[in-house]
Short mmCIF file of C-alpha atoms in Angstrom, two decimals:
data_model
loop_
_atom_site.label_atom_id
_atom_site.label_comp_id
_atom_site.label_asym_id
_atom_site.label_seq_id
_atom_site.Cartn_x
_atom_site.Cartn_y
_atom_site.Cartn_z
CA MET Z 232 129.57 72.57 206.77
CA SER Z 233 131.90 74.08 204.16
CA ARG Z 234 130.83 74.33 200.53
CA ILE Z 235 132.55 72.18 197.93
CA PRO Z 236 134.58 74.31 195.48
CA ALA Z 237 133.08 74.30 191.99
CA PHE Z 238 136.20 72.89 190.38
CA LEU Z 239 135.94 69.78 192.57
CA ILE Z 240 132.44 68.85 191.47
CA VAL Z 241 133.77 66.77 188.58
CA GLY Z 242 135.75 64.63 191.01
CA VAL Z 243 132.76 64.07 193.25
CA LEU Z 244 130.62 63.01 190.31
CA ALA Z 245 133.25 60.62 189.06
CA PHE Z 246 133.39 58.98 192.51
CA SER Z 247 129.60 58.78 192.70
CA ALA Z 248 129.42 57.19 189.26
CA SER Z 249 132.06 54.65 190.27
CA ALA Z 250 130.16 53.73 193.43
CA ALA Z 251 126.86 53.54 191.59
CA ALA Z 252 128.39 51.13 189.09
CA GLN Z 253 128.52 48.58 191.90
CA THR Z 254 124.79 48.84 192.56
CA ASP Z 255 121.89 47.36 190.64
CA LEU Z 256 121.78 49.13 187.25
CA TRP Z 257 118.11 48.33 186.84
CA LYS Z 258 117.26 50.18 190.05
CA LEU Z 259 119.58 53.05 189.18
CA ALA Z 260 118.08 53.34 185.70
CA GLN Z 261 114.55 53.39 187.11
CA GLU Z 262 115.49 56.13 189.56
CA HIS Z 263 116.86 58.30 186.70
CA ALA Z 264 114.22 57.45 184.10
CA ASP Z 265 112.50 60.83 184.37
CA THR Z 266 115.81 62.47 183.44
CA HIS Z 267 117.01 60.02 180.81
CA ARG Z 268 115.82 56.56 179.84
CA PHE Z 269 117.61 53.78 177.93
CA SER Z 270 115.49 51.58 175.69
CA THR Z 271 115.98 48.93 173.03
CA LEU Z 272 114.14 47.42 170.07
CA PHE Z 273 113.30 43.84 169.23
CA THR Z 274 112.83 43.75 165.45
CA ALA Z 275 109.86 41.90 163.97
CA GLN Z 276 112.16 39.00 163.13
CA GLN Z 277 113.58 39.00 166.69
CA VAL Z 278 110.09 39.03 168.19
CA THR Z 279 109.44 35.84 166.25
CA SER Z 280 112.77 34.16 166.99
CA ASP Z 281 113.83 35.50 170.41
CA LEU Z 282 110.52 36.12 172.22
CA ALA Z 283 108.64 33.02 171.11
CA ASN Z 284 108.27 31.39 174.54
CA ASP Z 285 108.45 32.29 178.22
CA ASN Z 286 111.99 31.00 178.66
CA ASP Z 287 113.26 33.24 175.85
CA ILE Z 288 111.31 36.19 177.25
CA ASP Z 289 112.78 35.57 180.73
CA GLN Z 290 116.29 35.73 179.27
CA ALA Z 291 115.48 38.91 177.35
CA ILE Z 292 114.04 40.55 180.46
CA GLN Z 293 117.11 39.60 182.49
CA TRP Z 294 119.47 41.02 179.85
CA CYS Z 295 117.52 44.30 179.72
CA ARG Z 296 117.69 44.62 183.49
CA GLU Z 297 121.43 43.96 183.51
CA MET Z 298 121.84 46.68 180.88
CA GLY Z 299 119.77 49.27 182.77
CA ILE Z 300 117.14 49.30 180.00
CA THR Z 301 113.70 50.30 181.26
CA LYS Z 302 111.70 50.44 178.02
CA VAL Z 303 111.38 48.09 175.04
CA TYR Z 304 109.91 48.54 171.57
CA LEU Z 305 108.42 45.46 169.92
CA GLU Z 306 108.30 45.66 166.15
CA THR Z 307 105.31 44.34 164.22
CA PHE Z 308 106.62 44.63 160.64
CA ARG Z 309 109.98 44.80 158.85
CA THR Z 310 110.91 43.80 155.30
CA GLN Z 311 107.70 41.85 154.62
CA HIS Z 312 107.94 39.99 157.92
CA TRP Z 313 104.87 40.28 160.15
CA ALA Z 314 105.28 39.21 163.76
CA GLU Z 315 102.30 37.17 164.97
CA SER Z 316 99.85 39.22 167.03
CA GLU Z 317 99.66 36.54 169.74
CA THR Z 318 103.46 36.46 170.10
CA ILE Z 319 103.68 40.25 170.26
CA ALA Z 320 100.85 40.55 172.78
CA HIS Z 321 102.29 37.87 175.06
CA ALA Z 322 105.79 39.42 175.01
CA ARG Z 323 104.28 42.88 175.55
CA ASP Z 324 102.35 41.73 178.59
CA ARG Z 325 105.32 39.85 180.07
CA PHE Z 326 107.59 42.90 179.78
CA ARG Z 327 104.93 45.16 181.28
CA LYS Z 328 104.41 42.78 184.19
CA ALA Z 329 108.18 42.84 184.76
CA GLY Z 330 108.08 46.64 185.14
CA PHE Z 331 109.06 47.81 181.67
CA LEU Z 332 107.41 50.41 179.49
CA VAL Z 333 106.49 48.78 176.17
CA SER Z 334 105.72 50.41 172.81
CA GLY Z 335 105.41 49.30 169.21
CA CYS Z 336 107.54 49.96 166.16
CA VAL Z 337 107.20 49.63 162.39
CA THR Z 338 110.00 49.56 159.83
CA THR Z 339 108.55 50.33 156.41
CA THR Z 340 110.94 48.34 154.26
CA ARG Z 341 109.70 46.46 151.17
CA VAL Z 342 106.09 47.52 151.60
CA GLY Z 343 103.97 46.83 148.50
CA LYS Z 344 105.60 47.95 145.24
CA ILE Z 345 109.40 48.25 145.42
CA SER Z 346 111.13 51.52 144.48
CA THR Z 347 113.23 51.86 141.32
CA GLY Z 348 115.96 53.12 143.66
CA TRP Z 349 117.09 51.30 146.80
CA ASN Z 350 115.48 47.86 146.80
CA LEU Z 351 114.48 48.11 150.47
CA ILE Z 352 112.38 51.20 149.77
CA SER Z 353 108.83 51.38 148.39
CA CYS Z 354 106.88 53.31 145.79
CA TYR Z 355 104.21 55.17 147.75
CA THR Z 356 102.54 56.40 144.58
CA ALA Z 357 101.38 52.81 144.03
CA GLU Z 358 97.98 51.89 145.45
CA GLU Z 359 99.22 48.48 146.62
CA THR Z 360 101.87 50.18 148.80
CA GLN Z 361 99.35 52.63 150.17
CA GLN Z 362 96.91 49.90 151.14
CA GLN Z 363 99.53 47.71 152.81
CA THR Z 364 100.81 50.74 154.72
CA LYS Z 365 97.31 51.29 156.06
CA GLN Z 366 97.02 47.63 157.08
CA ILE Z 367 100.37 47.70 158.91
CA PHE Z 368 99.44 50.69 161.06
CA GLU Z 369 95.91 49.49 161.77
CA PHE Z 370 97.40 46.19 162.95
CA THR Z 371 100.02 47.88 165.13
CA ALA Z 372 97.61 50.42 166.64
CA GLY Z 373 95.50 47.49 167.82
CA LEU Z 374 98.42 46.33 169.96
CA PHE Z 375 100.11 49.51 171.23
CA ASP Z 376 99.32 53.03 172.41
CA GLU Z 377 102.66 54.29 171.09
CA ILE Z 378 104.22 53.44 167.71
CA MET Z 379 107.61 54.51 166.38
CA ILE Z 380 108.37 54.47 162.64
CA ASP Z 381 111.98 53.60 161.87
CA ASP Z 382 113.78 55.97 159.53
CA PHE Z 383 112.88 54.24 156.28
CA TRP Z 384 109.81 56.46 156.00
CA PHE Z 385 110.82 57.89 152.62
CA THR Z 386 110.84 57.15 148.92
CA ASP Z 387 113.38 57.44 146.13
CA CYS Z 388 111.21 55.89 143.40
CA GLN Z 389 111.25 57.28 139.84
CA CYS Z 390 109.01 54.75 138.12
CA ASP Z 391 106.73 55.82 135.26
CA GLN Z 392 103.79 56.22 137.64
CA CYS Z 393 105.81 58.51 139.92
CA GLU Z 394 107.22 60.45 136.97
CA LYS Z 395 103.76 61.15 135.54
CA ALA Z 396 102.45 62.29 138.93
CA ARG Z 397 105.48 64.52 139.52
CA ALA Z 398 105.13 66.16 136.09
CA ALA Z 399 101.39 66.70 136.68
CA GLU Z 400 102.15 68.22 140.12
CA ARG Z 401 99.50 66.06 141.75
CA VAL Z 402 99.57 63.49 144.54
CA VAL Z 403 96.86 60.84 144.83
CA VAL Z 404 96.58 59.16 148.21
CA ASP Z 405 93.74 56.82 149.22
CA GLY Z 406 91.68 58.08 146.28
CA LYS Z 407 92.10 61.77 147.18
CA THR Z 408 94.01 64.26 145.00
CA PHE Z 409 96.37 66.89 146.43
CA ASP Z 410 98.18 69.68 144.56
CA VAL Z 411 101.98 69.82 144.65
CA ASP Z 412 103.77 73.16 144.91
CA GLY Z 413 106.42 72.61 142.24
CA ASP Z 414 107.62 69.98 139.77
CA GLN Z 415 110.88 68.88 141.43
CA TRP Z 416 111.26 65.44 142.94
CA SER Z 417 111.63 66.98 146.41
CA ASP Z 418 108.33 68.85 145.93
CA TYR Z 419 106.47 65.72 144.86
CA ARG Z 420 107.95 63.39 147.45
CA ARG Z 421 107.43 65.75 150.38
CA GLU Z 422 103.76 66.20 149.52
CA LEU Z 423 103.34 62.48 148.85
CA MET Z 424 104.86 61.36 152.15
CA LEU Z 425 102.99 64.05 154.09
CA GLN Z 426 99.63 62.91 152.70
CA VAL Z 427 100.48 59.22 153.17
CA SER Z 428 101.42 60.07 156.77
CA LYS Z 429 98.14 61.88 157.42
CA ASN Z 430 95.75 59.58 155.54
CA LEU Z 431 97.29 56.12 155.72
CA VAL Z 432 99.21 56.17 159.02
CA LEU Z 433 97.75 58.65 161.48
CA LYS Z 434 94.09 58.56 160.48
CA PRO Z 435 93.63 54.76 160.37
CA ALA Z 436 95.79 54.23 163.47
CA ARG Z 437 93.66 56.70 165.44
CA GLU Z 438 90.45 55.13 164.17
CA VAL Z 439 91.59 51.78 165.57
CA ASN Z 440 93.05 53.28 168.77
CA PRO Z 441 92.03 56.87 169.66
CA ASN Z 442 94.78 56.95 172.31
CA VAL Z 443 97.63 56.06 169.97
CA SER Z 444 100.69 58.31 169.72
CA VAL Z 445 102.75 57.92 166.53
CA ILE Z 446 106.43 58.88 166.36
CA ILE Z 447 108.28 59.85 163.18
CA LYS Z 448 112.00 59.17 163.46
CA TYR Z 449 114.19 61.34 161.24
CA PRO Z 450 117.40 59.82 159.82
CA GLN Z 451 120.93 61.11 160.36
CA TRP Z 452 121.27 62.34 156.74
CA TYR Z 453 119.83 65.80 157.43
CA ASP Z 454 121.02 67.34 154.15
CA ASN Z 455 118.94 64.86 152.12
CA PHE Z 456 115.62 64.98 153.98
CA GLN Z 457 113.73 66.94 151.34
CA GLU Z 458 115.12 64.93 148.42
CA ARG Z 459 113.53 61.72 149.71
CA GLY Z 460 110.27 63.08 151.02
CA TYR Z 461 110.91 64.13 154.60
CA ASP Z 462 109.27 67.50 155.27
CA ILE Z 463 110.59 68.09 158.75
CA VAL Z 464 108.35 71.09 159.46
CA ARG Z 465 104.98 69.80 158.24
CA GLN Z 466 105.54 66.20 159.34
CA THR Z 467 106.61 67.37 162.77
CA GLN Z 468 103.34 69.31 162.98
CA VAL Z 469 101.13 66.32 162.20
CA PHE Z 470 102.93 63.52 164.07
CA ASP Z 471 102.55 63.20 167.83
CA GLN Z 472 106.27 62.90 168.52
CA THR Z 473 109.62 63.10 166.74
CA TRP Z 474 112.86 61.17 167.20
CA VAL Z 475 116.18 61.32 165.41
CA GLY Z 476 118.86 58.89 164.32
CA THR Z 477 122.06 59.86 166.15
CA GLU Z 478 124.37 57.25 164.66
CA ILE Z 479 128.02 58.35 164.43
CA ARG Z 480 129.88 55.13 163.65
CA ASP Z 481 133.65 55.13 163.30
CA GLU Z 482 134.77 58.06 161.17
CA PHE Z 483 137.25 55.93 159.22
CA ASP Z 484 135.19 52.75 158.91
CA GLU Z 485 135.43 51.57 155.28
CA ARG Z 486 131.69 51.00 154.90
CA TRP Z 487 129.98 53.20 157.48
CA GLY Z 488 132.47 56.03 157.98
CA GLY Z 489 132.74 59.50 156.50
CA ARG Z 490 130.65 61.40 159.03
CA GLY Z 491 132.00 63.99 161.44
CA ARG Z 492 132.17 62.86 165.04
CA THR Z 493 129.76 65.53 166.31
CA THR Z 494 126.90 64.43 164.04
CA ALA Z 495 124.84 63.17 166.96
CA TYR Z 496 125.07 66.37 169.00
CA PHE Z 497 124.28 68.62 166.05
CA LEU Z 498 121.32 66.60 164.82
CA GLN Z 499 119.79 65.85 168.22
CA SER Z 500 119.95 69.49 169.32
CA TRP Z 501 118.74 70.79 165.93
CA VAL Z 502 115.68 68.51 165.88
CA GLU Z 503 115.07 69.30 169.56
CA GLY Z 504 114.99 73.00 168.71
CA LEU Z 505 112.64 72.49 165.77
CA SER Z 506 110.32 70.00 167.48
CA GLY Z 507 110.25 71.40 171.00
CA ARG Z 508 108.50 69.13 173.49
CA LYS Z 509 107.57 66.69 170.74
CA CYS Z 510 111.14 65.39 170.47
CA GLY Z 511 111.48 62.23 172.52
CA GLY Z 512 115.01 61.01 171.96
CA GLY Z 513 117.80 59.65 169.81
CA TRP Z 514 118.40 56.23 168.27
CA TYR Z 515 121.81 54.77 167.51
CA ASP Z 516 123.24 51.44 166.42
CA THR Z 517 126.38 49.30 166.46
CA LEU Z 518 127.20 49.42 162.74
CA GLY Z 519 130.80 50.45 162.06
CA THR Z 520 131.46 51.18 165.73
CA THR Z 521 134.04 50.52 168.39
CA PRO Z 522 133.21 50.77 172.09
CA ALA Z 523 134.74 54.27 172.05
CA THR Z 524 132.59 55.54 169.17
CA TYR Z 525 129.54 53.78 170.58
CA LEU Z 526 129.92 55.61 173.87
CA SER Z 527 130.47 58.86 171.99
CA GLN Z 528 127.07 58.33 170.37
CA ALA Z 529 125.57 57.91 173.82
CA ARG Z 530 127.22 61.05 175.25
CA GLN Z 531 126.38 63.24 172.29
CA THR Z 532 122.76 62.12 172.21
CA ILE Z 533 122.46 63.18 175.85
CA LEU Z 534 124.42 66.41 175.30
CA GLY Z 535 122.03 67.22 172.45
CA GLY Z 536 119.12 67.16 174.90
CA ALA Z 537 117.52 63.73 174.36
CA ASN Z 538 115.19 62.36 177.03
CA GLU Z 539 115.70 58.78 175.86
CA SER Z 540 118.34 56.71 174.08
CA MET Z 541 117.19 53.84 171.87
CA LEU Z 542 119.82 51.11 171.54
CA PHE Z 543 119.29 49.43 168.16
CA ASN Z 544 118.85 46.52 168.40
CA ALA Z 545 118.51 43.90 171.13
CA GLY Z 546 119.60 41.02 168.91
CA ASN Z 547 122.80 42.71 167.75
CA LEU Z 548 123.68 43.87 171.26
CA ARG Z 549 123.06 40.45 172.82
CA PHE Z 550 124.43 38.02 170.26
CA LYS Z 551 126.72 39.71 167.70
CA ASP Z 552 129.99 41.64 167.54
CA PRO Z 553 130.68 44.53 167.76
CA GLY Z 554 127.30 44.76 169.50
CA ARG Z 555 128.27 42.70 172.52
CA SER Z 556 131.43 44.69 173.23
CA ASP Z 557 129.53 47.95 172.67
CA ALA Z 558 126.82 46.81 175.07
CA GLU Z 559 129.37 45.92 177.73
CA ALA Z 560 131.03 49.34 177.38
CA LEU Z 561 127.66 51.06 177.72
CA ARG Z 562 126.70 48.95 180.73
CA LYS Z 563 129.86 50.00 182.55
CA ALA Z 564 129.39 53.65 181.57
CA LEU Z 565 125.68 53.83 182.37
CA PRO Z 566 126.04 55.48 185.81
CA GLU Z 567 128.20 58.29 184.45
CA LEU Z 568 125.88 58.72 181.45
CA LEU Z 569 122.89 59.09 183.76
CA GLN Z 570 124.83 61.65 185.80
CA LEU Z 571 125.68 63.48 182.58
CA ALA Z 572 122.00 63.63 181.65
CA LYS Z 573 121.16 64.95 185.11
CA GLN Z 574 123.73 67.75 184.83
CA VAL Z 575 122.80 68.71 181.25
CA ARG Z 576 119.10 68.90 182.13
CA LYS Z 577 119.83 71.63 184.71
CA ARG Z 578 121.70 73.96 182.37
CA GLN Z 579 121.50 76.16 179.30
CA ALA Z 580 124.04 75.47 176.55
CA ILE Z 581 125.88 78.44 175.06
CA GLY Z 582 128.12 78.81 172.01
CA VAL Z 583 128.38 80.07 168.48
CA THR Z 584 124.99 79.53 166.84
CA MET Z 585 124.82 77.25 163.78
CA TYR Z 586 121.95 78.08 161.42
CA LYS Z 587 120.37 75.37 159.26
CA PRO Z 588 116.95 76.21 157.80
CA PRO Z 589 114.59 73.21 157.41
CA ASN Z 590 114.65 71.45 154.02
CA SER Z 591 117.90 73.20 153.06
CA ASP Z 592 120.55 71.72 150.77
CA GLY Z 593 124.15 72.55 151.61
CA GLU Z 594 125.54 71.93 148.09
CA ASN Z 595 129.33 72.15 148.60
CA ASP Z 596 128.78 72.53 152.35
CA ARG Z 597 126.93 69.28 152.93
CA ARG Z 598 127.65 67.79 156.36
CA VAL Z 599 129.67 70.88 157.34
CA PHE Z 600 128.13 71.25 160.82
CA GLU Z 601 129.42 67.96 162.14
CA PHE Z 602 133.00 68.73 161.05
CA VAL Z 603 133.05 72.34 162.23
CA GLY Z 604 131.89 70.96 165.56
CA MET Z 605 135.31 69.29 165.93
CA MET Z 606 137.25 72.57 165.88
CA GLY Z 607 137.27 73.05 169.64
CA ILE Z 608 134.64 75.80 169.47
CA PRO Z 609 131.37 75.40 171.41
CA PHE Z 610 128.28 75.53 169.19
CA VAL Z 611 124.53 75.60 169.62
CA THR Z 612 122.01 75.05 166.82
CA THR Z 613 118.91 76.68 165.37
CA ASP Z 614 116.45 76.22 162.50
CA ARG Z 615 115.60 79.96 162.50
CA PHE Z 616 117.81 82.92 161.69
CA PRO Z 617 119.71 83.64 164.93
CA ASN Z 618 118.77 87.29 165.40
CA ASP Z 619 119.63 87.20 169.10
CA ALA Z 620 122.86 85.21 168.89
CA ASP Z 621 126.10 86.63 170.26
CA ALA Z 622 128.04 84.96 167.43
CA ALA Z 623 126.96 82.82 164.49
CA PHE Z 624 128.10 80.30 161.88
CA PHE Z 625 126.61 80.33 158.37
CA SER Z 626 126.97 77.92 155.46
CA VAL Z 627 125.35 77.61 152.03
CA HIS Z 628 122.35 76.07 153.78
CA ALA Z 629 121.38 79.56 154.94
CA LEU Z 630 120.52 80.60 151.37
CA HIS Z 631 117.38 78.48 151.61
CA ASP Z 632 116.14 81.42 153.67
CA ALA Z 633 114.95 83.85 150.97
CA ASP Z 634 115.73 86.88 153.16
CA PHE Z 635 119.08 85.61 154.37
CA VAL Z 636 121.31 88.29 152.82
CA LYS Z 637 119.15 91.08 154.24
CA LYS Z 638 119.13 89.45 157.68
CA LEU Z 639 122.88 88.86 157.57
CA ALA Z 640 123.52 92.49 156.67
CA GLN Z 641 121.53 93.60 159.71
CA PHE Z 642 123.42 91.11 161.89
CA LEU Z 643 126.81 92.30 160.62
CA HIS Z 644 125.82 95.93 161.21
CA THR Z 645 125.84 95.17 164.96
CA LYS Z 646 129.52 94.07 164.70
CA ARG Z 647 128.74 90.66 166.20
CA PRO Z 648 131.23 88.06 164.95
CA VAL Z 649 130.32 85.53 162.27
CA ILE Z 650 132.01 82.60 160.57
CA LEU Z 651 131.09 82.00 156.92
CA THR Z 652 132.13 79.07 154.78
CA ASP Z 653 134.11 80.01 151.70
CA SER Z 654 131.33 78.59 149.47
CA LEU Z 655 128.74 80.88 151.06
CA ALA Z 656 131.06 83.89 150.96
CA GLN Z 657 131.65 83.39 147.24
CA LYS Z 658 127.91 83.26 146.56
CA ILE Z 659 127.03 86.46 148.43
CA ALA Z 660 130.21 88.53 148.03
CA GLY Z 661 128.61 90.81 145.42
CA ASP Z 662 125.57 91.49 147.58
CA ILE Z 663 127.05 92.28 150.97
CA ASP Z 664 130.19 93.73 152.55
CA LEU Z 665 132.22 90.95 154.18
CA SER Z 666 135.36 92.97 154.87
CA GLY Z 667 134.89 93.62 158.58
CA LYS Z 668 137.24 92.23 161.22
CA HIS Z 669 134.27 90.50 162.82
CA VAL Z 670 133.78 88.39 159.65
CA SER Z 671 135.83 85.18 159.43
CA ILE Z 672 135.88 83.08 156.25
CA LEU Z 673 136.48 79.36 156.80
CA THR Z 674 138.25 77.91 153.77
CA LEU Z 675 137.02 74.39 153.08
CA ASP Z 676 137.39 74.09 149.29
CA GLY Z 677 134.40 71.73 149.26
CA THR Z 678 136.07 69.25 151.64
CA MET Z 679 134.40 69.37 155.04
CA GLU Z 680 137.29 67.64 156.81
CA ASN Z 681 139.34 70.78 156.14
CA ALA Z 682 137.37 72.38 158.97
CA TYR Z 683 139.63 70.68 161.49
CA SER Z 684 142.80 71.17 159.45
CA LEU Z 685 143.08 74.88 160.17
CA PRO Z 686 146.60 75.69 161.51
CA ALA Z 687 146.75 76.20 165.26
CA LYS Z 688 147.62 79.90 165.05
CA GLU Z 689 144.72 80.69 162.69
CA LEU Z 690 142.34 78.61 164.78
CA SER Z 691 143.39 80.50 167.91
CA MET Z 692 142.76 83.84 166.21
CA LEU Z 693 139.34 82.66 164.99
CA ARG Z 694 138.37 81.48 168.47
CA ASP Z 695 139.42 84.77 170.04
CA VAL Z 696 137.12 86.69 167.71
CA VAL Z 697 133.97 84.54 167.85
CA LEU Z 698 134.11 83.64 171.56
CA LYS Z 699 134.77 87.13 172.95
CA PRO Z 700 131.08 88.16 173.18
CA LEU Z 701 130.36 84.86 174.93
CA ASP Z 702 132.97 85.61 177.62
CA LEU Z 703 134.77 82.40 176.74
CA SER Z 704 138.50 81.87 176.35
CA ILE Z 705 139.50 78.47 174.99
CA THR Z 706 142.65 76.75 173.81
CA ALA Z 707 142.35 73.25 172.40
CA PRO Z 708 143.68 71.20 169.49
CA GLN Z 709 141.66 70.29 166.45
CA ARG Z 710 139.41 67.20 166.57
CA THR Z 711 138.02 68.34 169.91
CA ALA Z 712 134.39 69.08 170.75
CA ILE Z 713 133.59 71.51 173.55
CA TYR Z 714 130.16 72.04 175.09
CA CYS Z 715 129.73 75.07 177.35
CA TYR Z 716 126.95 76.21 179.67
CA SER Z 717 125.81 79.58 180.93
CA ASP Z 718 126.93 78.88 184.51
CA GLY Z 719 130.53 78.15 183.49
CA SER Z 720 130.21 74.36 183.32
CA TRP Z 721 131.64 72.49 180.36
CA VAL Z 722 132.22 69.11 178.70
CA VAL Z 723 135.14 68.21 176.42
CA GLU Z 724 135.30 65.29 174.00
CA ASN Z 725 138.68 64.29 172.60
CA PHE Z 726 138.53 62.62 169.17
CA ASN Z 727 142.31 62.36 168.88
CA ASP Z 728 144.32 59.19 169.34
CA GLN Z 729 146.48 60.84 171.99
CA ARG Z 730 145.94 62.73 175.22
CA ILE Z 731 145.23 66.44 174.80
CA GLN Z 732 145.34 69.51 177.01
CA VAL Z 733 142.54 72.07 176.89
CA THR Z 734 142.10 75.34 178.76
CA ILE Z 735 138.69 76.90 179.28
CA ASN Z 736 138.49 80.28 180.97
CA GLY Z 737 141.88 79.77 182.58
CA ARG Z 738 141.30 76.27 183.89
CA SER Z 739 143.40 73.55 182.28
CA GLN Z 740 142.24 69.96 181.81
CA SER Z 741 143.95 66.87 180.43
CA VAL Z 742 141.68 64.56 178.40
CA GLU Z 743 142.65 61.01 177.51
CA ALA Z 744 142.65 59.78 173.91
CA ASN Z 745 139.12 59.22 172.54
CA HIS Z 746 137.65 60.07 175.91
CA TRP Z 747 135.93 62.96 177.65
CA ALA Z 748 136.07 65.19 180.70
CA SER Z 749 133.65 67.57 182.39
CA GLN Z 750 133.44 70.32 184.97
CA TRP Z 751 130.12 71.15 186.59
CA MET Z 752 129.71 74.31 188.60
CA GLU Z 753 128.03 73.91 191.96
CA GLN Z 754 124.31 74.72 191.82
CA ARG Z 755 123.12 77.19 194.44
#
């Protein structure tokens, strides 16, 4: 029997995906669940309204099966709404009997005393908030062995009580006092939310249910984590699992837009690298989406390494637009997404290494990674200085690393190529020699969208320099994302409104508008 040429693998996969689409998605999803699982959430309000009786539960189970969803999360609390324990337990047991995995979820909105900032957020300095938080997680741990916390696990309160505690550099949680290392709001809030996590979430939950596993889900706004109390290093250490919000939305949506289209890939892979085996998956929604951007969220979450995709939420996807059209697009694409996950799992991604230290503020370079990712250059991510990288990208974020300039000097001494943002270059120009041909300065002028406005000739020259040590040769227009693997496989996403032509290591590929293409090398 002759071997299939590597360049034909993509065609075989496309045919297989098309054939699989005609089979039972539920069965297909179960068969691939160890590689990648699709799940959904019923909010506390939806548990009450949509899972109140067996007929409603039957319809929900049928919809999940038709969607290829094999796991559901049932929420106990959201915005002062408590789902009844009997309703939750009955729905939980019905889903389990039907063959689903079932876990709990909590959304900590409007818990106890309300923040002086966003009126959905709480003041965790207040004792009433602390005590209700404890009650919520004790209640939920009595129902589930796994609990996810939605990404409202932060505070932006500046009330008098918070101000006094910040100035005193002390956190008081459940009657215990903890010192704060600094007097900035980020210092106070990170210590506050860490101690609330340890003493009022994890400890009481484990006392109720010693087998419980609690998941912290980090939001998509990675540049602001520390400002609102997320300490991604220390919280990752104490929680059992981590997840990440991989929402992209439509870039030009009036309300929800403004993010680069590779946000999901960057954030999923960055949190994966920081969390290791603790990272369970990515969570995305239908807000400000079209079917095309919704599917891009799905692809990028998988490309970033997620083991599971949470589709938020069941009610929106079943009954509202654009949720229903997004759900239909995902249902049709599920076989090819499962194949994508299977191929990604086998391979090691390669590319120019993006460095973002934990708890770092990008200043003028905020959100830069997700826009640079649209320049048709393959990237990988790291939360540690990339000493072993073949080529690297650095932004102002890197200055959070106190030894960055020294490390960069050593990196540059090896003549490995780097890309620096103009803001970073201006800050370190007096401390380090940036004149080498292997140093490229990306001029953004504080506007991240300028990353994919570089003229084609300059972009080509930049690619030639940074990709040479990776043995990659690429031509592609701006607003293109390219993901490469050590065996020569690749994926291309086209964010343009017209068909594009890309060439990777001599092989040319046409990619339809707002679509994607892939080539997988045959595994020996």
